Short mmCIF file of C-alpha atoms and ligand atoms in Angstrom, two decimals:
data_model
loop_
_atom_site.label_atom_id
_atom_site.label_comp_id
_atom_site.label_asym_id
_atom_site.label_seq_id
_atom_site.Cartn_x
_atom_site.Cartn_y
_atom_site.Cartn_z
CA MET A 1 0.35 -0.33 -0.06
CA ASN A 2 1.32 3.45 -1.19
CA ILE A 3 -0.33 6.90 -0.04
CA ILE A 4 0.02 10.20 0.50
CA ILE A 5 -0.76 12.55 3.27
CA PHE A 6 -2.53 15.06 2.50
CA GLY A 7 -3.21 18.70 4.25
CA PRO A 8 -1.73 22.31 4.69
CA PRO A 9 1.21 23.76 6.33
CA GLY A 10 1.31 22.61 10.36
CA ALA A 11 -1.80 20.12 9.67
CA GLY A 12 0.19 17.52 11.24
CA LYS A 13 1.17 15.43 8.06
CA GLY A 14 5.28 14.72 9.25
CA THR A 15 3.90 13.99 12.59
CA GLN A 16 1.75 11.11 11.87
CA SER A 17 4.26 9.93 8.90
CA ASN A 18 6.63 9.12 11.69
CA PHE A 19 3.86 7.11 13.98
CA LEU A 20 2.79 5.48 10.62
CA LYS A 21 6.51 4.96 10.24
CA GLU A 22 5.76 2.67 14.20
CA ASP A 23 2.65 1.05 13.22
CA LEU A 24 2.49 0.24 9.92
CA LYS A 25 6.04 -0.01 9.39
CA MET A 26 5.57 2.48 6.56
CA ASN A 27 9.06 4.49 4.76
CA GLN A 28 8.09 8.54 4.90
CA ILE A 29 9.06 10.45 1.87
CA SER A 30 9.06 13.52 2.69
CA THR A 31 10.16 15.74 0.27
CA GLY A 32 10.11 19.25 2.87
CA ASP A 33 13.28 17.05 4.34
CA LEU A 34 14.82 15.41 1.98
CA LEU A 35 15.27 19.99 -0.04
CA ARG A 36 16.29 20.28 3.83
CA ASN A 37 19.06 17.82 3.32
CA GLU A 38 19.50 19.61 0.11
CA LEU A 39 20.37 22.58 1.83
CA LYS A 40 23.43 21.56 3.77
CA LYS A 41 25.40 20.84 1.44
CA GLU A 42 26.40 25.24 0.22
CA SER A 43 25.74 24.51 -3.64
CA GLU A 44 24.37 27.37 -5.85
CA LEU A 45 21.28 24.83 -6.57
CA SER A 46 20.80 25.13 -2.57
CA LYS A 47 21.04 28.69 -2.14
CA GLN A 48 18.20 28.52 -4.93
CA ILE A 49 15.72 26.36 -2.85
CA ARG A 50 16.77 28.53 0.08
CA ASN A 51 15.26 31.73 -1.83
CA ILE A 52 12.29 30.20 -2.51
CA MET A 53 11.34 28.01 -0.03
CA ASP A 54 11.38 31.44 2.61
CA ALA A 55 9.05 33.08 0.01
CA GLY A 56 6.69 30.49 0.65
CA LYS A 57 6.27 28.97 -3.07
CA LEU A 58 7.37 25.75 -4.98
CA VAL A 59 10.62 24.84 -6.07
CA SER A 60 10.31 23.39 -9.55
CA ASP A 61 9.17 20.03 -9.95
CA LYS A 62 12.10 18.54 -12.00
CA ILE A 63 14.11 19.12 -8.73
CA ILE A 64 11.07 16.93 -6.82
CA TYR A 65 11.18 14.70 -9.33
CA ASP A 66 15.46 14.17 -9.10
CA LEU A 67 15.43 14.19 -5.58
CA ILE A 68 12.08 11.52 -5.34
CA GLU A 69 12.67 8.98 -8.28
CA ASP A 70 15.78 7.20 -6.25
CA LYS A 71 12.84 6.13 -3.63
CA ILE A 72 10.32 5.49 -5.64
CA SER A 73 12.72 2.62 -7.24
CA ASP A 74 13.70 1.50 -4.37
CA ILE A 75 12.59 -2.24 -3.86
CA ASN A 76 12.96 -1.79 -0.15
CA ILE A 77 10.36 0.25 0.16
CA LYS A 78 7.95 -1.06 -2.57
CA ASN A 79 4.55 -0.78 -2.10
CA LYS A 80 5.46 0.83 1.67
CA MET A 81 5.80 5.12 0.74
CA ILE A 82 3.77 7.39 2.68
CA PHE A 83 3.89 10.81 0.47
CA ASP A 84 4.70 13.85 2.40
CA GLY A 85 4.36 16.94 0.86
CA PHE A 86 4.56 15.24 -2.35
CA PRO A 87 2.31 15.42 -4.60
CA ARG A 88 1.38 19.53 -4.52
CA ASN A 89 0.13 20.31 -7.52
CA ILE A 90 -1.40 18.12 -10.94
CA GLU A 91 1.43 18.42 -12.58
CA GLN A 92 3.09 16.43 -10.47
CA ALA A 93 0.50 14.57 -9.23
CA LYS A 94 0.25 12.75 -13.16
CA ASN A 95 4.23 12.50 -12.89
CA LEU A 96 4.03 10.15 -9.58
CA GLU A 97 1.24 7.97 -11.20
CA ILE A 98 3.77 7.50 -14.40
CA MET A 99 6.89 6.48 -11.72
CA LEU A 100 4.49 4.84 -9.29
CA LYS A 101 3.51 2.62 -12.87
CA LYS A 102 6.98 2.35 -13.93
CA HIS A 103 7.86 0.58 -10.96
CA ASP A 104 4.60 -1.94 -10.63
CA GLN A 105 3.40 0.30 -8.02
CA ASN A 106 0.22 2.20 -7.74
CA LEU A 107 -1.42 4.84 -4.88
CA SER A 108 -3.63 3.25 -2.81
CA LYS A 109 -5.38 6.48 -0.18
CA VAL A 110 -4.79 9.79 0.24
CA LEU A 111 -5.63 10.88 3.34
CA ASN A 112 -6.97 14.95 4.11
CA LEU A 113 -5.77 15.84 7.15
CA LYS A 114 -8.82 18.82 7.56
CA VAL A 115 -7.72 21.47 9.76
CA ASP A 116 -9.06 24.93 10.73
CA TYR A 117 -6.44 26.78 8.99
CA SER A 118 -7.23 29.51 12.65
CA VAL A 119 -5.19 27.12 14.49
CA LEU A 120 -2.65 26.19 12.08
CA ILE A 121 0.52 30.04 12.33
CA LYS A 122 -0.11 28.46 16.02
CA ARG A 123 1.02 24.61 15.51
CA ILE A 124 3.78 25.86 13.00
CA SER A 125 5.32 28.53 15.01
CA GLY A 126 5.27 26.65 17.98
CA ARG A 127 6.85 23.94 15.62
CA ILE A 128 10.86 23.00 17.52
CA SER A 129 12.84 20.06 16.52
CA CYS A 130 15.62 17.64 18.77
CA PRO A 131 19.12 17.98 16.83
CA VAL A 132 20.13 14.87 18.53
CA CYS A 133 17.25 12.39 18.23
CA LYS A 134 15.67 14.79 15.33
CA SER A 135 12.30 14.23 16.11
CA THR A 136 9.68 17.11 15.86
CA TYR A 137 7.12 18.61 19.60
CA ASN A 138 5.63 21.19 19.91
CA GLU A 139 6.16 24.66 22.71
CA TYR A 140 2.69 24.27 22.54
CA PHE A 141 1.28 21.06 22.08
CA ASP A 142 3.63 18.20 22.09
CA PRO A 143 6.46 19.50 25.04
CA PRO A 144 9.85 17.79 24.61
CA PRO A 145 11.14 14.95 26.29
CA GLN A 146 13.49 16.17 29.58
CA ASN A 147 16.42 14.25 27.22
CA CYS A 148 15.85 16.31 24.66
CA LYS A 149 14.78 19.65 26.91
CA GLU A 150 18.29 19.26 27.07
CA ASN A 151 19.69 20.61 23.80
CA LYS A 152 18.77 23.95 21.81
CA MET A 153 15.99 22.95 20.11
CA ILE A 154 15.90 23.52 16.03
CA LYS A 155 13.27 26.22 14.51
CA ARG A 156 12.29 26.37 10.75
CA SER A 157 13.12 29.35 8.42
CA ASP A 158 9.88 29.27 6.75
CA ASP A 159 7.72 28.72 9.94
CA ASN A 160 8.10 32.98 10.75
CA GLU A 161 4.51 33.75 10.63
CA GLU A 162 4.98 36.13 7.17
CA THR A 163 6.73 33.28 5.45
CA VAL A 164 3.43 30.53 6.59
CA THR A 165 1.15 32.86 5.54
CA LYS A 166 2.55 33.22 1.71
CA ARG A 167 2.53 29.13 1.92
CA LEU A 168 -0.76 28.70 2.50
CA LYS A 169 -1.70 31.30 -0.14
CA THR A 170 0.13 28.46 -2.00
CA TYR A 171 -1.53 25.72 -0.72
CA ASP A 172 -4.51 26.83 -1.93
CA ASN A 173 -3.83 27.76 -5.26
CA GLU A 174 -1.31 25.03 -5.95
CA THR A 175 -2.12 21.68 -4.39
CA LEU A 176 -5.28 21.69 -3.02
CA PRO A 177 -7.38 21.77 -6.50
CA LEU A 178 -5.30 17.79 -6.02
CA LEU A 179 -8.17 17.04 -3.53
CA GLU A 180 -10.98 17.28 -6.41
CA TYR A 181 -8.71 15.28 -8.46
CA TYR A 182 -8.23 12.20 -6.36
CA LYS A 183 -12.18 12.67 -4.98
CA ASN A 184 -12.24 11.79 -8.48
CA GLN A 185 -10.46 8.80 -8.68
CA ASN A 186 -12.24 7.53 -5.26
CA LYS A 187 -8.92 7.53 -3.14
CA VAL A 188 -9.72 10.48 -0.53
CA ILE A 189 -10.47 10.01 3.23
CA ASN A 190 -11.23 12.62 5.46
CA ILE A 191 -9.12 12.57 8.42
CA ASP A 192 -10.66 15.19 11.48
CA ALA A 193 -6.94 16.35 11.86
CA MET A 194 -8.40 19.02 14.87
CA LYS A 195 -7.83 16.03 17.57
CA GLN A 196 -5.46 15.81 19.48
CA ILE A 197 -2.47 13.94 18.27
CA ASP A 198 -2.72 10.50 19.35
CA GLU A 199 -6.24 10.87 18.64
CA VAL A 200 -5.49 11.48 15.06
CA ARG A 201 -2.89 8.09 14.82
CA LYS A 202 -5.33 6.56 16.42
CA GLU A 203 -8.11 7.54 13.03
CA ILE A 204 -5.65 6.64 10.87
CA LYS A 205 -4.52 3.77 11.62
CA GLY A 206 -8.00 2.79 12.42
CA VAL A 207 -8.73 3.67 8.64
CA LEU A 208 -6.07 2.44 7.41
CA LYS A 209 -6.55 -1.48 8.78
CA ASP A 210 -10.44 -1.48 6.86
P1 AP5 B 301 7.05 20.84 3.51
O1 AP5 B 301 8.44 20.38 4.58
O2 AP5 B 301 6.40 19.65 3.65
O3 AP5 B 301 6.01 21.79 4.43
P2 AP5 B 301 4.65 22.03 5.13
O4 AP5 B 301 3.58 21.08 4.00
O5 AP5 B 301 3.94 23.57 4.32
O6 AP5 B 301 3.98 21.26 6.29
P3 AP5 B 301 4.87 21.61 7.35
O7 AP5 B 301 5.71 19.99 7.24
O8 AP5 B 301 5.41 22.31 7.42
O9 AP5 B 301 3.77 21.11 8.13
P4 AP5 B 301 2.70 19.09 8.85
O10 AP5 B 301 1.45 19.15 8.46
O11 AP5 B 301 3.92 18.17 8.57
O12 AP5 B 301 3.54 19.42 10.15
P5 AP5 B 301 3.78 18.80 11.77
O13 AP5 B 301 3.26 17.24 11.10
O14 AP5 B 301 4.77 19.41 11.39
O15 AP5 B 301 7.73 22.25 3.03
C1 AP5 B 301 8.09 22.94 2.84
C2 AP5 B 301 8.81 24.10 1.76
O16 AP5 B 301 9.22 23.13 0.46
C3 AP5 B 301 7.47 23.98 0.91
O17 AP5 B 301 7.26 25.47 1.36
C4 AP5 B 301 7.57 24.28 -0.46
O18 AP5 B 301 8.67 25.41 -1.08
C5 AP5 B 301 8.79 22.84 -0.50
N1 AP5 B 301 8.79 22.25 -0.87
C6 AP5 B 301 8.43 20.55 -0.72
N2 AP5 B 301 7.72 19.81 -1.19
C7 AP5 B 301 7.76 20.58 -2.50
C8 AP5 B 301 7.38 19.83 -3.24
N3 AP5 B 301 6.25 18.94 -3.79
N4 AP5 B 301 6.83 20.45 -4.99
C9 AP5 B 301 7.34 22.05 -4.81
N5 AP5 B 301 8.32 22.57 -3.59
C10 AP5 B 301 8.36 21.88 -2.20
O19 AP5 B 301 3.57 19.27 13.01
C11 AP5 B 301 3.43 20.91 13.08
C12 AP5 B 301 3.59 21.23 14.40
O20 AP5 B 301 2.12 20.70 14.85
C13 AP5 B 301 4.54 20.73 14.95
O21 AP5 B 301 4.83 21.07 16.44
C14 AP5 B 301 3.28 19.29 15.80
O22 AP5 B 301 3.97 19.03 16.99
C15 AP5 B 301 1.98 20.48 15.75
N6 AP5 B 301 0.95 19.29 15.46
C16 AP5 B 301 0.87 18.21 15.30
N7 AP5 B 301 -0.41 17.94 14.78
C17 AP5 B 301 -0.87 18.08 15.83
C18 AP5 B 301 -2.22 18.21 16.64
N8 AP5 B 301 -3.37 17.38 15.97
N9 AP5 B 301 -2.57 19.05 17.94
C19 AP5 B 301 -1.83 19.98 18.28
N10 AP5 B 301 -0.71 20.50 18.06
C20 AP5 B 301 -0.12 19.41 15.97
#
């Protein structure tokens, strides 16, 4: 089973993907994380990527395909993939289908994390991650455990209010239309992502067992 975890910035895609790794032994493919890894390289390309991400816009499809193709062709994670943050427009969705077909796979479901936009700024502005264990926590909703608290927590450079507002606009204009695209394929399952983190986890586990 390959699934997409879908929703606006701060909906909880990364948080719930991590649980799916644990609960169903699936493998998270996060284009955001792959891009942030590229940023560590300090190349001309990484400068371009950083500018686009900090402006809250989408990185070019070509860059994304180059990052993702290796993953889709990896036999060790075949039919056990969670796409987090990909696809982000119709063009990417069509390309995902082509790439999956090429490797004799398909897409089973799209989990749509439904949240009110009013909570997103607070979720994102409170997001912190541990530099040692790499886990993501939240200053307001999900404080880190004691052993992580001793480390200096990291904040993402695109997690400021100005960039988040732009990311939400990009989501509305370019990514949200994908929901209709997948509804027409009967693949969408709505998840109430306003609930507490553990409750959302239970709901997702439940729908994926059916
Ligand atoms: P990306 O890294 O994918 O960011 P995003 O889609 O904006 O999503 P986030 O990571 O902000 O949110 P999330 O839904 O994963 O929330 P999380 O679980 O962390 O992309 C970043 C940028 O890269 C893009 O803007 C773009 O420039 C570029 N990019 C990436 N993919 C691309 C693509 N395919 N094409 C082109 N460009 C691309 O949770 C957030 C916080 O809330 C955490 O602190 C968490 O603890 C907390 N939280 C989670 N769930 C709950 C809950 N139920 N209740 C309370 N708090 C909660």
